[in-house]
Amino acid sequence: MIMFKNFNLPCALNFLNYLEETQALLKISEIENSISFSIQRSNSISLLGLTYCKINQINNYYTHFFKKYTQCLWAKKLSDFGISYKEAFKNLKGNELQQLLLKFVNSSGVTLSLLKDFCLFVDVSFQEGLITYLQELLLSWDPVVEIKTNNSNKEEIVFKSTESLRKLCFEILSKVNSESKPDVQNVLLTTWNKVNYYYYEVFSIIIELYEKLTNNIREEFNGYKILLTFLMSYRRVSEIQADEKENWYQINPCMQSLLPICNFRLPLILLIEGDPWKIIKPELTLKTYKTWFQIISVLRLDKNTLCSLTIHRLTCNQLSQSYSKEETSSWCLNPKNKTLLADIKECVGYITNLEMASASLYYVVNHLPPGADQVAAAEMCYFQAQKWATIEPSDKAQKGLAKVEKKFFTVSTSHILYSYKLGQEKYLKLVLSHEELVRELYHDPSICNDRKLNKRPIPDINRAVDAIASLNRMDIFNLRLELLSDWLQTSKSNLDTSIEMNVTTDLLLYQNSTSLSVKDENVIRACYLLESFDKIKASNYLCTFVFGDGTEPYRVEIKLKALKCLCLITNKELLEQVTGRGQADIIKYMQTLWIEYELEKLDLILMSDTSELLNSLLKSAYPQALVVAAVICRGNNLYDSDHWDIILSRMVSFGMIEALRIVLPDLTPHRHFINSEVLKNAWNFIILMPLSQAVYPLGEETRKNVNRSLWMISKCPVLFEIDNSEIKKQCQRLQIENLHFYF
């Protein structure tokens, strides 16, 4: 009996020697068939049979037991490669045999010599084994990588050398005979589409192997080599796209997640066999687009589209990255993104298709925050569209230019308005109606509100208009002359019949002054507009209205307004220089013009008889007639009671406080010629009336008016005849203290 637990070969041989040869061989066969798949038992019985046949020179059975014994030896080796005894001793054929070969070559520790022995063992061609091994090496390669954080706090991937894989692949190739080379070529081409498309190194090795086999270069591989060289040095910047993820999981259904390498690399096969723009588009930024220039020809793409996509991928957030939250919602007066705009300009410069270049810049204009940067972009876009329409004249180009032109002038004119603090809706809606806009600007309230002749108003409308005119190539000189002509000829109102009429301006003439505080808005606007001219030219221009230019003479109203403007914009020296007259003559001429103008409004004519003229004025029902009468009396040195008693009494009855404040102090040296009662009533009126009308607490304007009345006390020549008790009573009511300052 043969015991396998403690198998003893000599004892087993002795046992068999007691049997006949036929019986001995039968016994060995019975035991062999009964031991099933056990490496130890099969090894023992095959060794026993092999030794017995060798001793007894039984050649026909010797071969059988030698094969069995060899199988047992391989079974022990294969167990180290994860192949069971049952798999190794199965009578494998076809696909099962191929699977065993695949399992073997995918095991670690396989060498070419071991592969050769294995092929002999399983009765597979060594060439087939080499091809299978080569393919599995390429498909099963997994790179050794290390992910590090660089100095910029960004992750980067570091690859270990792939030289060992390359060396082994070429060693396999060296063992391939000439008959098998076509098969290897086919396998390499088949393997190409199965390789993990992030493993550029494997694709590169496949190309090298193929070229080594064929001794020539496959046409498409030339481009692939350039593409692979580029991709191996490229670092992905975008997130993995949904289509890419879906494709990955379709190819690798057993994987639960993407490989870390996917975050750093782009899928090669999708680039060369799918729509490359789907992969490239998310990668395009103003920092990366130029790196793609070197391989766009390989992918059969064009630079125009690449640069255009780069621009159109700029988001509103990217275009406003230098802006604060407040600046993105309001007009930004200063450039914030000069570098960004320079990068955009450079990118668009690579676009040879003029229509695409114009469209790209138009996109930028529409997505930039409003302000200086948008204006700069609009200017670039406008020049580009002009170039397009000039080089490629067509209806489409002209329509495109018109669209861009409208945008350019809209944002540029708006920027000027905002720059001069004029960004109001009423002006912004006129940015494309340039002449109407200029007219509206010169009617801005700031020109007349608290206007001081020696101080520019804020905003500076003249400079704003200059900028708008320069931008829009307007004939601003003639437009300004037109405005001046209109203002000099048009009065806001002909005659004010209200008792509260403001006559301060006209009564300054009464004081022989050229320091006019003008209330006529047209005169104020004209004076302001004239600041945009050279002062001497402006003065000479006004002189043509005042003194005539040899043509039909101007109306009195125009002459008077022009002379007022002339006095307001010049000093004494310049006034005398441009008019050729002394200041006294100018004042007298202005008084004459003013009187003549006022008489026209009162339906009166200038008479040579002063007394008759005064009588006509004093009979008029209009308060303005009293002002004219006062000026005539003052100019003719008439201080008689007949005229002044009527003038003062009627001024009081009309409530002409402002006029009386100017007239009364001037009458002080001549008070003896005037009825004292009339004079006393007039002084009491201008002091007490504002006090009695005031209501406590005093507003700002009321307080100013009250203070002006109180200051008149110090100018009063009949101080002891005014009602001091009533003044004090009213001051107590209004809680005005320190009255001694006024008495």
C-alpha atoms as one frame of an Amber mdcrd trajectory, in Angstrom:
protein
   0.000   0.000   0.000   1.297   3.437  -0.947   0.837   6.164   1.751   0.935
   9.773   0.472   1.079  11.440   3.845   4.626  10.224   4.423   5.508   9.124
   0.927   8.682   6.999   0.691   9.871   6.409  -2.861  12.170   3.390  -2.136
   9.449   1.625  -0.174   6.936   2.269  -2.908   9.328   0.866  -5.538   9.919
  -2.268  -3.423   6.186  -2.750  -3.198   5.801  -2.510  -6.989   8.674  -4.937
  -7.578   6.637  -7.682  -5.887   4.030  -7.275  -8.619   4.015  -8.186 -12.224
   4.880  -5.290 -14.560   1.336  -5.148 -15.875  -0.119  -5.240 -12.378   2.338
  -2.594 -11.173   1.442  -0.191 -13.985  -2.260  -0.867 -13.415  -1.835  -0.129
  -9.720  -0.099   3.187 -10.451  -2.880   4.165 -12.897  -5.589   3.304 -10.341
  -3.939   5.475  -7.707  -3.348   8.271 -10.251  -7.021   8.340 -11.212  -8.188
   8.355  -7.603  -6.173  11.256  -6.207  -8.164  14.024  -7.992  -6.451  17.486
  -8.019  -3.764  17.285  -5.346  -0.335  18.658  -6.169   1.427  16.615  -3.464
  -0.194  13.305  -4.369   0.094  13.877  -8.109   3.732  14.789  -7.683   4.384
  11.612  -5.624   2.590   9.201  -7.938   4.052  10.754 -11.110   7.556  10.565
  -9.595   6.930   6.915  -8.641   5.687   6.047 -12.129   8.538   7.938 -13.778
  11.168   6.171 -11.634   9.575   2.713 -12.053   9.434   3.084 -15.859  13.003
   4.339 -16.007  14.338   1.412 -13.920  12.368  -1.114 -15.911  12.921   0.706
 -19.242   9.218   0.978 -19.999   9.479   3.739 -22.595   5.841   3.979 -23.663
   4.700   4.883 -20.094   7.804   6.899 -19.284   6.681   9.838 -21.482   3.281
   9.925 -19.805   4.692  10.057 -16.279   7.370  12.604 -17.282   4.668  14.977
 -18.513   2.676  14.456 -15.332   5.714  15.086 -13.197   6.527  18.285 -15.151
   2.953  19.439 -14.655   3.316  18.980 -10.941   6.474  21.043 -10.885   4.662
  23.835 -12.827   1.684  23.552 -10.557   3.910  24.460  -7.623   5.323  27.430
  -9.534   1.892  28.591 -10.719   0.519  28.586  -7.204   2.918  31.471  -6.550
   1.222  33.339  -9.422  -2.267  32.730  -8.037  -3.128  29.873 -10.433  -4.606
  26.828  -8.733  -3.590  23.222  -9.412  -7.050  22.552 -10.788  -6.701  25.384
 -13.348  -3.229  24.266 -14.341  -4.190  20.613 -14.913  -7.472  21.225 -16.600
  -7.535  20.230 -20.224  -7.808  23.862 -21.382  -8.496  24.905 -24.922  -9.356
  28.097 -26.828 -10.629  30.954 -24.677  -9.979  29.154 -21.390  -6.358  28.651
 -22.346  -6.115  32.333 -23.322  -7.551  33.331 -19.943  -4.937  31.190 -18.184
  -2.224  32.869 -20.227  -3.646  36.299 -19.351  -3.731  35.394 -15.699  -0.132
  34.299 -15.846   1.261  37.359 -17.645  -0.659  39.641 -15.309   1.068  38.099
 -12.319   4.047  39.765 -10.724   7.460  38.200 -11.115   6.951  37.019 -14.689
  10.106  36.968 -16.797  10.514  36.221 -20.480  12.294  32.924 -19.768   9.541
  31.910 -17.383   6.967  32.922 -19.968   8.698  30.745 -22.527   8.610  27.714
 -20.211   4.998  28.382 -19.369   4.067  28.499 -23.042   5.741  25.140 -23.537
   3.922  23.770 -20.524   0.444  24.876 -21.666   1.258  24.173 -25.292   0.903
  27.793 -26.442   3.086  29.485 -29.028   5.786  31.576 -27.388   5.073  34.328
 -29.945   1.462  34.370 -28.836   2.625  34.555 -25.250   4.905  37.493 -26.068
   2.108  39.393 -27.808  -0.307  38.747 -24.951   2.295  39.787 -22.395   3.077
  42.997 -24.315  -0.576  43.961 -24.571  -1.247  43.277 -20.910   1.807  45.254
 -19.871   0.506  48.280 -21.766  -3.059  47.940 -20.497  -2.260  47.145 -16.880
   0.407  49.794 -16.338  -0.405  51.998 -13.405   1.826  55.045 -12.905   3.560
  55.696  -9.627   2.681  59.286  -8.795   3.037  61.682  -5.915   0.759  64.680
  -5.416   2.509  67.673  -3.867   1.609  71.248  -3.016   3.842  73.786  -4.733
   4.932  77.243  -3.581   1.749  78.755  -5.003  -0.298  76.477  -2.750  -1.521
  74.515  -5.761  -1.462  70.767  -6.081   0.798  69.266  -8.720   1.439  65.673
  -9.730   4.919  64.139  -9.939   5.430  60.989 -12.055   8.043  58.377 -11.395
  10.063  57.163 -14.370   8.359  54.906 -16.936  11.679  53.674 -18.293  11.252
  50.165 -16.816   7.999  49.691 -18.738   9.537  50.980 -21.934  12.607  48.767
 -21.523  10.531  45.617 -20.943   8.261  46.366 -23.917  11.232  46.730 -26.238
  12.780  43.563 -24.808   9.578  41.690 -25.677   9.606  43.248 -29.126  13.137
  41.996 -29.681  11.901  38.398 -29.163   9.146  38.717 -31.738   9.973  36.960
 -35.011   9.286  38.438 -38.423   6.201  36.279 -38.994   4.543  37.647 -35.841
   5.289  41.327 -36.467   2.028  42.008 -38.368   0.132  40.513 -35.426   2.025
  42.778 -33.035   1.178  45.796 -35.196  -2.515  44.924 -35.082  -2.381  44.377
 -31.332  -0.691  47.749 -30.815  -3.376  49.513 -32.845  -6.099  47.652 -30.952
  -4.472  48.404 -27.618  -4.322  52.124 -28.464  -8.074  52.489 -27.997  -8.100
  50.448 -24.780  -5.403  52.302 -22.857  -6.496  54.563 -20.014  -6.715  57.874
 -21.865  -4.949  59.773 -19.092  -1.815  57.572 -19.393   0.084  59.548 -22.021
   3.285  57.611 -21.376   1.701  54.352 -22.585   0.477  55.988 -25.789   3.955
  57.324 -26.367   5.471  53.834 -25.936   2.921  52.335 -28.346   3.988  54.844
 -30.997   7.663  54.018 -30.423   6.989  50.279 -30.621   4.978  50.649 -33.795
   7.649  52.737 -35.481  10.315  50.234 -34.394   8.322  47.387 -35.900   7.566
  49.036 -39.222  10.676  51.179 -39.649   8.420  54.018 -40.792   6.194  56.627
 -39.236   2.426  56.285 -39.358   1.069  59.634 -40.556  -1.332  60.297 -37.691
   1.319  59.297 -35.154   3.356  62.356 -36.109   0.606  64.588 -34.790  -0.012
  62.354 -31.802   3.622  62.621 -30.755   3.394  66.419 -30.791   0.115  66.264
 -28.891   1.492  63.845 -26.282   4.593  65.954 -25.735   2.340  68.953 -25.164
  -0.071  67.136 -22.848   2.682  65.636 -20.687   3.861  69.143 -19.815   0.358
  70.632 -19.532  -1.457  71.038 -16.218  -5.231  70.902 -16.389  -6.960  74.082
 -15.146 -10.659  73.208 -15.422 -12.917  70.923 -13.449 -13.729  67.513 -14.946
 -16.719  67.955 -17.234 -19.926  65.904 -16.965 -19.487  64.293 -20.410 -15.978
  63.247 -19.501 -17.145  61.646 -16.246 -19.948  59.808 -18.004 -17.552  58.451
 -20.609 -15.134  57.320 -17.897 -17.743  55.338 -15.983 -19.023  53.734 -19.175
 -15.528  52.440 -19.928 -14.803  51.563 -16.293 -18.152  50.441 -14.817 -16.490
  48.722 -11.866 -14.759  51.872 -10.636 -16.497  53.916  -7.963 -14.573  57.133
  -8.522 -12.232  58.904 -10.890  -8.495  58.509 -10.577  -6.573  61.381  -8.939
  -4.649  61.813 -12.197  -7.885  62.954 -13.885  -7.669  66.239 -11.993  -4.345
  67.019 -13.635  -4.671  65.611 -17.150  -6.997  65.762 -20.141  -8.406  62.635
 -21.871  -6.300  62.001 -24.977  -8.740  59.815 -26.912 -11.619  62.255 -26.402
  -9.384  64.990 -27.762  -8.459  63.201 -30.967 -11.591  61.163 -31.633 -14.398
  63.240 -30.113 -15.179  66.941 -30.309 -11.925  68.508 -29.078 -13.620  71.841
 -28.327 -15.607  70.160 -25.545 -12.325  69.368 -23.811 -10.371  72.484 -24.749
 -13.022  75.150 -24.209 -13.095  74.886 -20.385  -9.286  75.132 -20.405  -9.128
  78.439 -22.222  -8.132  81.457 -20.159  -6.116  84.543 -20.959  -3.169  82.820
 -19.279  -3.432  79.456 -21.051  -4.794  80.047 -24.547  -1.396  80.705 -26.155
  -0.048  77.352 -24.961  -2.624  75.668 -27.219  -1.268  77.367 -30.341   1.398
  74.685 -30.728  -1.090  71.837 -31.176  -4.208  73.366 -32.771  -3.016  72.237
 -36.216  -2.661  68.679 -34.898  -6.269  68.746 -33.722  -7.321  70.452 -36.975
  -8.606  73.475 -35.104  -8.202  77.145 -35.946  -6.654  79.946 -33.953  -9.553
  82.325 -34.615 -12.055  80.083 -32.861  -9.655  79.338 -30.025  -9.044  83.024
 -29.268 -12.702  83.902 -29.726 -13.737  81.173 -27.280 -11.128  82.435 -24.828
 -12.730  85.877 -24.843 -16.290  84.559 -24.688 -15.384  82.361 -21.725 -14.573
  85.427 -19.647 -17.330  85.670 -17.060 -18.739  88.844 -15.559 -16.947  87.935
 -12.333 -13.611  87.647 -14.123 -14.134  90.938 -15.927 -15.008  92.688 -12.666
 -12.436  90.990 -10.427 -10.687  94.284  -9.606 -13.920  96.025  -8.645 -15.546
  96.323  -5.251 -19.194  95.342  -4.911 -20.226  99.006  -4.957 -18.141  99.751
  -8.058 -19.816  97.021 -10.110 -23.226  98.622  -9.567 -22.173 102.233 -10.187
 -20.155 104.076 -12.810 -16.439 103.643 -12.152 -14.513 106.756 -13.159 -11.014
 105.258 -13.028  -9.524 102.266 -14.883  -9.354  99.118 -12.791  -8.300  96.443
 -15.258  -5.582  97.865 -17.498  -3.671  94.584 -17.473  -6.801  92.568 -18.247
  -7.700  94.829 -21.162  -4.146  94.603 -22.491  -4.381  90.801 -22.342  -7.737
  90.893 -24.121  -6.332  93.172 -26.811  -3.400  90.813 -27.345  -5.717  87.802
 -27.577  -8.012  89.499 -30.092  -4.927  90.496 -32.072  -4.440  86.824 -32.975
  -7.909  86.653 -34.577  -7.535  87.199 -38.312 -11.278  86.955 -38.918 -12.273
  90.607 -38.512 -15.919  89.813 -37.810 -15.002  87.398 -35.020 -12.539  89.910
 -33.574 -15.216  92.613 -33.503 -17.769  90.250 -31.950 -15.301  89.183 -29.254
 -14.587  92.754 -28.202 -18.286  93.599 -28.300 -18.856  90.732 -25.858 -16.251
  92.230 -23.517 -17.849  95.683 -23.709 -21.257  94.284 -22.773 -19.948  92.303
 -19.804 -17.584  94.815 -18.210 -18.857  96.907 -15.299 -19.867 100.411 -16.418
 -17.062 102.924 -16.343 -13.579 103.710 -17.619 -12.656 100.114 -18.494 -15.844
  99.689 -20.488 -15.037 102.872 -22.404 -11.529 101.600 -23.192 -12.953  98.284
 -24.404 -15.603 100.082 -26.473 -12.889 102.146 -28.127 -10.937  98.993 -29.030
 -14.119  97.431 -30.381 -14.942 100.542 -32.421 -11.514 100.620 -34.078 -11.776
  96.898 -34.805 -15.235  97.272 -36.362 -14.000 100.178 -38.492 -11.164  97.985
 -39.724 -13.637  95.220 -40.556 -15.943  97.551 -42.483 -13.005  99.105 -44.357
 -11.210  95.912 -45.383 -14.307  93.783 -45.946 -17.040  96.213 -47.038 -20.428
  94.534 -46.888 -23.906  95.141 -45.511 -23.110  92.856 -42.591 -19.930  94.766
 -41.775 -21.715  98.115 -42.002 -24.513  96.922 -39.720 -21.928  95.583 -37.297
 -20.062  98.884 -37.342 -23.277 100.828 -36.718 -24.058  98.627 -33.728 -20.570
  99.023 -32.267 -20.509 102.748 -33.023 -23.738 103.262 -31.111 -22.328 101.389
 -28.130 -19.037 103.288 -28.247 -20.609 106.735 -28.306 -23.162 105.720 -25.676
 -20.633 104.547 -23.089 -18.022 107.192 -23.963 -20.433 110.118 -23.732 -21.932
 108.650 -20.557 -18.440 108.420 -19.083 -17.840 112.106 -19.792 -21.106 112.989
 -18.064 -20.254 110.906 -15.001 -16.709 112.293 -14.938 -18.102 115.822 -14.624
 -20.790 114.826 -12.093 -23.502 115.115 -14.719 -24.635 111.482 -14.782 -28.310
 112.348 -14.486 -31.040 110.471 -16.313 -32.181 113.558 -18.215 -28.700 113.846
 -19.755 -27.932 110.137 -20.110 -30.970 109.593 -22.315 -29.555 112.164 -24.763
 -26.074 110.667 -25.177 -26.752 109.863 -28.824 -28.394 113.249 -29.511 -25.243
 115.274 -29.137 -26.496 118.737 -30.054 -29.602 118.392 -27.911 -27.429 117.141
 -25.051 -25.145 120.198 -25.254 -28.148 122.526 -25.237 -29.548 120.767 -22.175
 -26.197 120.904 -20.390 -25.993 124.660 -20.857 -29.397 124.877 -19.178 -28.171
 122.992 -16.117 -29.382 124.741 -12.916 -25.865 124.770 -11.455 -24.850 127.530
 -13.878 -27.326 129.965 -12.349 -27.618 128.665  -8.784 -25.511 130.816  -6.464
 -23.455 131.890  -9.454 -20.362 133.911  -8.643 -18.669 135.536 -11.563 -15.152
 134.755 -10.379 -15.833 131.122  -9.584 -16.483 128.201 -11.900 -19.662 126.287
 -11.166 -19.527 122.657 -10.211 -19.866 120.693 -12.426 -17.634 122.306 -15.054
 -20.050 122.120 -17.956 -17.793 123.966 -20.404 -15.131 121.292 -20.103 -17.735
 118.540 -20.260 -19.098 120.039 -23.485 -15.559 120.337 -24.890 -15.001 116.634
 -24.216 -18.348 115.626 -25.746 -17.698 117.791 -28.801 -14.214 116.368 -29.265
 -15.497 112.807 -28.977 -18.364 113.327 -31.399 -16.499 115.687 -33.755 -19.081
 118.412 -33.316 -18.886 121.962 -34.632 -19.090 123.220 -31.079 -17.895 126.730
 -31.915 -20.887 127.505 -34.117 -23.284 125.748 -31.749 -22.065 127.942 -28.902
 -22.458 131.053 -31.054 -25.992 129.944 -31.828 -26.752 129.526 -28.131 -25.268
 132.939 -27.365 -27.359 134.547 -30.056 -30.504 132.896 -28.682 -29.788 133.966
 -25.106 -29.003 137.546 -26.070 -32.261 137.864 -27.973 -34.660 136.019 -25.695
 -36.006 137.246 -22.394 -37.426 134.828 -19.912 -40.281 137.309 -19.271 -40.968
 140.769 -20.568 -42.478 142.457 -17.533 -42.977 141.325 -13.969 -46.065 142.955
 -12.506 -45.759 141.390  -9.047 -45.160 143.575  -6.023 -42.302 141.303  -4.881
 -40.338 141.905  -8.088 -36.573 141.695  -7.546 -34.987 144.881  -8.865 -31.541
 144.631  -7.289 -29.813 144.052 -10.612 -31.258 147.081 -12.321 -30.680 149.410
  -9.407 -26.982 148.658  -9.435 -27.048 150.798 -12.550 -28.487 153.463 -10.315
 -25.197 153.308  -8.377 -23.072 153.643 -11.549 -21.598 150.132 -11.007 -20.320
 147.609 -13.532 -20.037 144.908 -10.839 -23.400 143.532 -11.802 -25.149 140.795
  -9.854 -27.245 139.586 -12.750 -30.535 137.760 -12.266 -31.299 137.216 -15.949
 -30.522 133.507 -16.421 -29.834 133.941 -20.115 -27.159 136.540 -19.359 -25.641
 134.288 -16.686 -25.553 131.324 -19.059 -24.090 133.469 -21.815 -21.347 134.716
 -19.495 -20.540 131.185 -18.414 -20.476 129.886 -21.974 -18.153 132.735 -22.978
 -15.596 131.405 -20.484 -14.940 128.650 -23.013 -13.713 131.274 -25.520 -10.521
 133.264 -25.554 -11.381 136.328 -23.451 -10.347 138.908 -26.053 -12.180 137.089
 -28.843 -15.253 136.749 -26.646 -15.116 140.460 -25.805 -14.777 141.465 -29.451
 -17.667 139.177 -30.329 -19.903 140.914 -27.762 -18.835 144.312 -29.031 -20.370
 143.486 -32.410 -23.742 143.233 -30.657 -23.249 146.293 -28.450 -21.869 148.724
 -31.000 -22.887 147.037 -34.255 -20.865 145.374 -36.981 -21.855 147.515 -39.942
 -24.966 145.494 -40.702 -28.505 146.093 -39.508 -28.401 147.376 -35.898 -29.474
 145.042 -33.103 -32.451 145.632 -30.853 -31.934 147.494 -27.588 -32.553 144.318
 -25.576 -29.715 142.508 -27.390 -27.336 145.442 -27.008 -28.090 145.692 -23.296
 -27.598 141.979 -22.631 -24.409 141.906 -24.667 -23.067 144.921 -22.773 -23.957
 143.290 -19.443 -22.074 140.169 -20.524 -19.135 142.281 -21.644 -18.944 144.044
 -18.284 -19.251 140.764 -16.422 -16.485 138.876 -18.231 -13.896 141.687 -18.360
 -11.989 143.872 -15.950 -11.727 147.665 -16.272  -8.585 147.576 -18.409  -9.860
 144.980 -20.885 -13.274 146.655 -21.065 -11.731 149.972 -22.051  -9.330 148.226
 -24.444 -11.944 146.369 -26.484 -14.558 149.156 -26.481 -12.234 152.120 -26.936
 -14.283 153.951 -24.287 -13.768 154.890 -20.666 -15.602 153.117 -17.891 -17.803
 156.136 -17.127 -18.936 156.270 -20.744 -19.702 152.547 -20.694 -21.820 152.951
 -17.539 -23.687 155.888 -19.016 -24.303 153.970 -22.234 -25.555 150.970 -20.249
 -27.933 153.218 -18.301 -29.261 154.660 -21.529 -29.776 151.202 -23.041 -31.421
 149.940 -19.888 -33.788 152.905 -19.667 -34.706 152.558 -23.322 -35.293 148.820
 -22.899 -37.449 149.274 -19.793 -39.461 151.985 -21.498 -40.155 149.603 -24.382
 -41.519 147.059 -21.923 -43.696 149.777 -20.358 -44.949 150.843 -23.798 -43.239
 154.198 -23.400 -40.688 155.918 -25.566 -37.537 157.765 -24.641 -38.263 161.509
 -24.577 -35.855 164.379 -24.695 -37.891 166.150 -22.011 -36.832 164.438 -18.775
 -39.609 165.997 -16.703 -42.289 164.798 -19.096 -40.727 161.324 -19.159 -40.699
 161.148 -15.343 -44.331 162.200 -15.166 -45.260 159.389 -17.562 -43.335 156.864
 -15.484 -44.856 157.981 -12.191 -48.321 157.546 -13.646 -47.593 153.924 -14.652
 -49.243 151.103 -12.728 -46.118 148.931 -12.895 -43.585 148.852 -10.018 -40.769
 148.667 -12.568 -41.645 152.199 -13.709 -40.589 153.475 -10.271 -37.195 151.800
 -10.663 -36.709 153.448 -14.052 -37.759 156.812 -12.595 -35.266 156.417  -9.734
 -32.454 155.649 -12.171 -33.343 158.665 -14.355 -33.477 160.978 -11.330 -30.154
 159.687 -10.080 -28.555 160.000 -13.505 -29.786 163.571 -13.938 -28.998 164.606
 -10.340 -32.660 165.303  -9.598 -33.352 165.154  -5.831 -36.496 167.230  -5.568
 -39.466 166.475  -3.390 -41.884 166.446  -6.332 -40.440 163.273  -7.782 -38.911
 161.455  -4.809 -41.915 161.785  -2.545 -43.962 159.952  -5.167 -41.239 157.370
  -5.882 -40.696 156.505  -2.207 -44.376 156.512  -1.284 -45.319 154.247  -4.166
 -42.357 151.920  -3.525 -43.643 151.526   0.032 -47.160 150.887  -1.217 -45.862
 148.252  -3.664 -43.737 146.670  -0.907 -40.505 147.154  -2.870 -38.162 146.471
   0.048 -35.156 145.517  -2.096 -35.432 148.683  -4.179 -35.764 150.856  -1.083
 -32.720 149.229   0.538 -30.651 150.468  -2.413 -32.304 153.848  -2.945 -32.678
 155.150   0.634 -28.982 155.112   1.684 -28.119 156.995  -1.519 -30.665 159.716
  -0.652 -29.096 160.464   2.746 -26.995 163.431   1.501 -30.128 164.878  -0.150
 -32.703 164.126   2.564 -33.350 167.823   3.206 -34.985 168.097  -0.220 -37.418
 165.270   0.506 -40.504 165.240   2.690 -39.323 164.039   6.093 -42.522 162.117
   6.766 -42.178 160.193   3.508 -38.535 159.462   4.293 -39.381 158.323   7.843
 -42.157 156.021   6.595 -39.848 154.486   4.006 -37.123 153.752   6.581 -39.604
 152.321   9.074 -41.041 150.177   6.303 -37.772 148.527   5.189 -36.759 147.866
   8.814 -40.044 146.795  10.378 -41.763 144.977   7.517 -39.323 142.015   7.368
 -39.432 141.784  11.190 -43.216 141.787  11.380 -43.517 139.187   8.601 -41.007
 136.811  10.197 -42.201 133.832  12.240 -40.267 132.210  15.064 -38.272 129.996
  14.841 -36.436 131.677  12.006 -35.464 129.741   8.909 -32.155 130.382   7.195
 -33.538 132.695   4.496 -35.807 134.524   6.934 -32.918 135.082   9.331 -30.814
 136.560   6.516 -33.636 138.909   5.547 -34.179 139.995   9.163 -30.471 140.649
   9.679 -30.315 142.756   6.522 -33.173 144.901   7.849 -31.505 145.339  11.224
 -28.225 146.341   9.595 -30.120 149.115   7.769 -30.563 150.803  11.179 -26.908
 151.833  11.141 -27.415 153.535   7.758 -30.604 155.371   8.748 -30.194 159.202
   8.752 -33.420 159.647  10.761 -32.544 157.204  13.522 -34.488 159.075  16.194
 -37.607 159.134  14.066 -37.911 155.399  13.434 -40.113 153.294  15.706 -37.451
 151.889  18.035 -39.967 150.470  20.488 -41.697 148.439  17.768 -38.330 147.220
  16.504 -37.388 146.018  19.993 -40.806 144.437  20.458 -40.473 142.470  17.230
 -36.928 141.430  18.136 -38.106 140.136  21.499 -40.852 138.177  19.736 -38.279
 136.649  17.420 -35.824 136.142  20.334 -33.134 138.268  18.693 -30.509 139.347
  21.214 -27.612 141.851  21.232 -29.643 144.663  19.678 -26.965 147.155  20.714
 -24.915 145.952  17.733 -27.485 147.496  15.402 -28.116 150.852  17.172
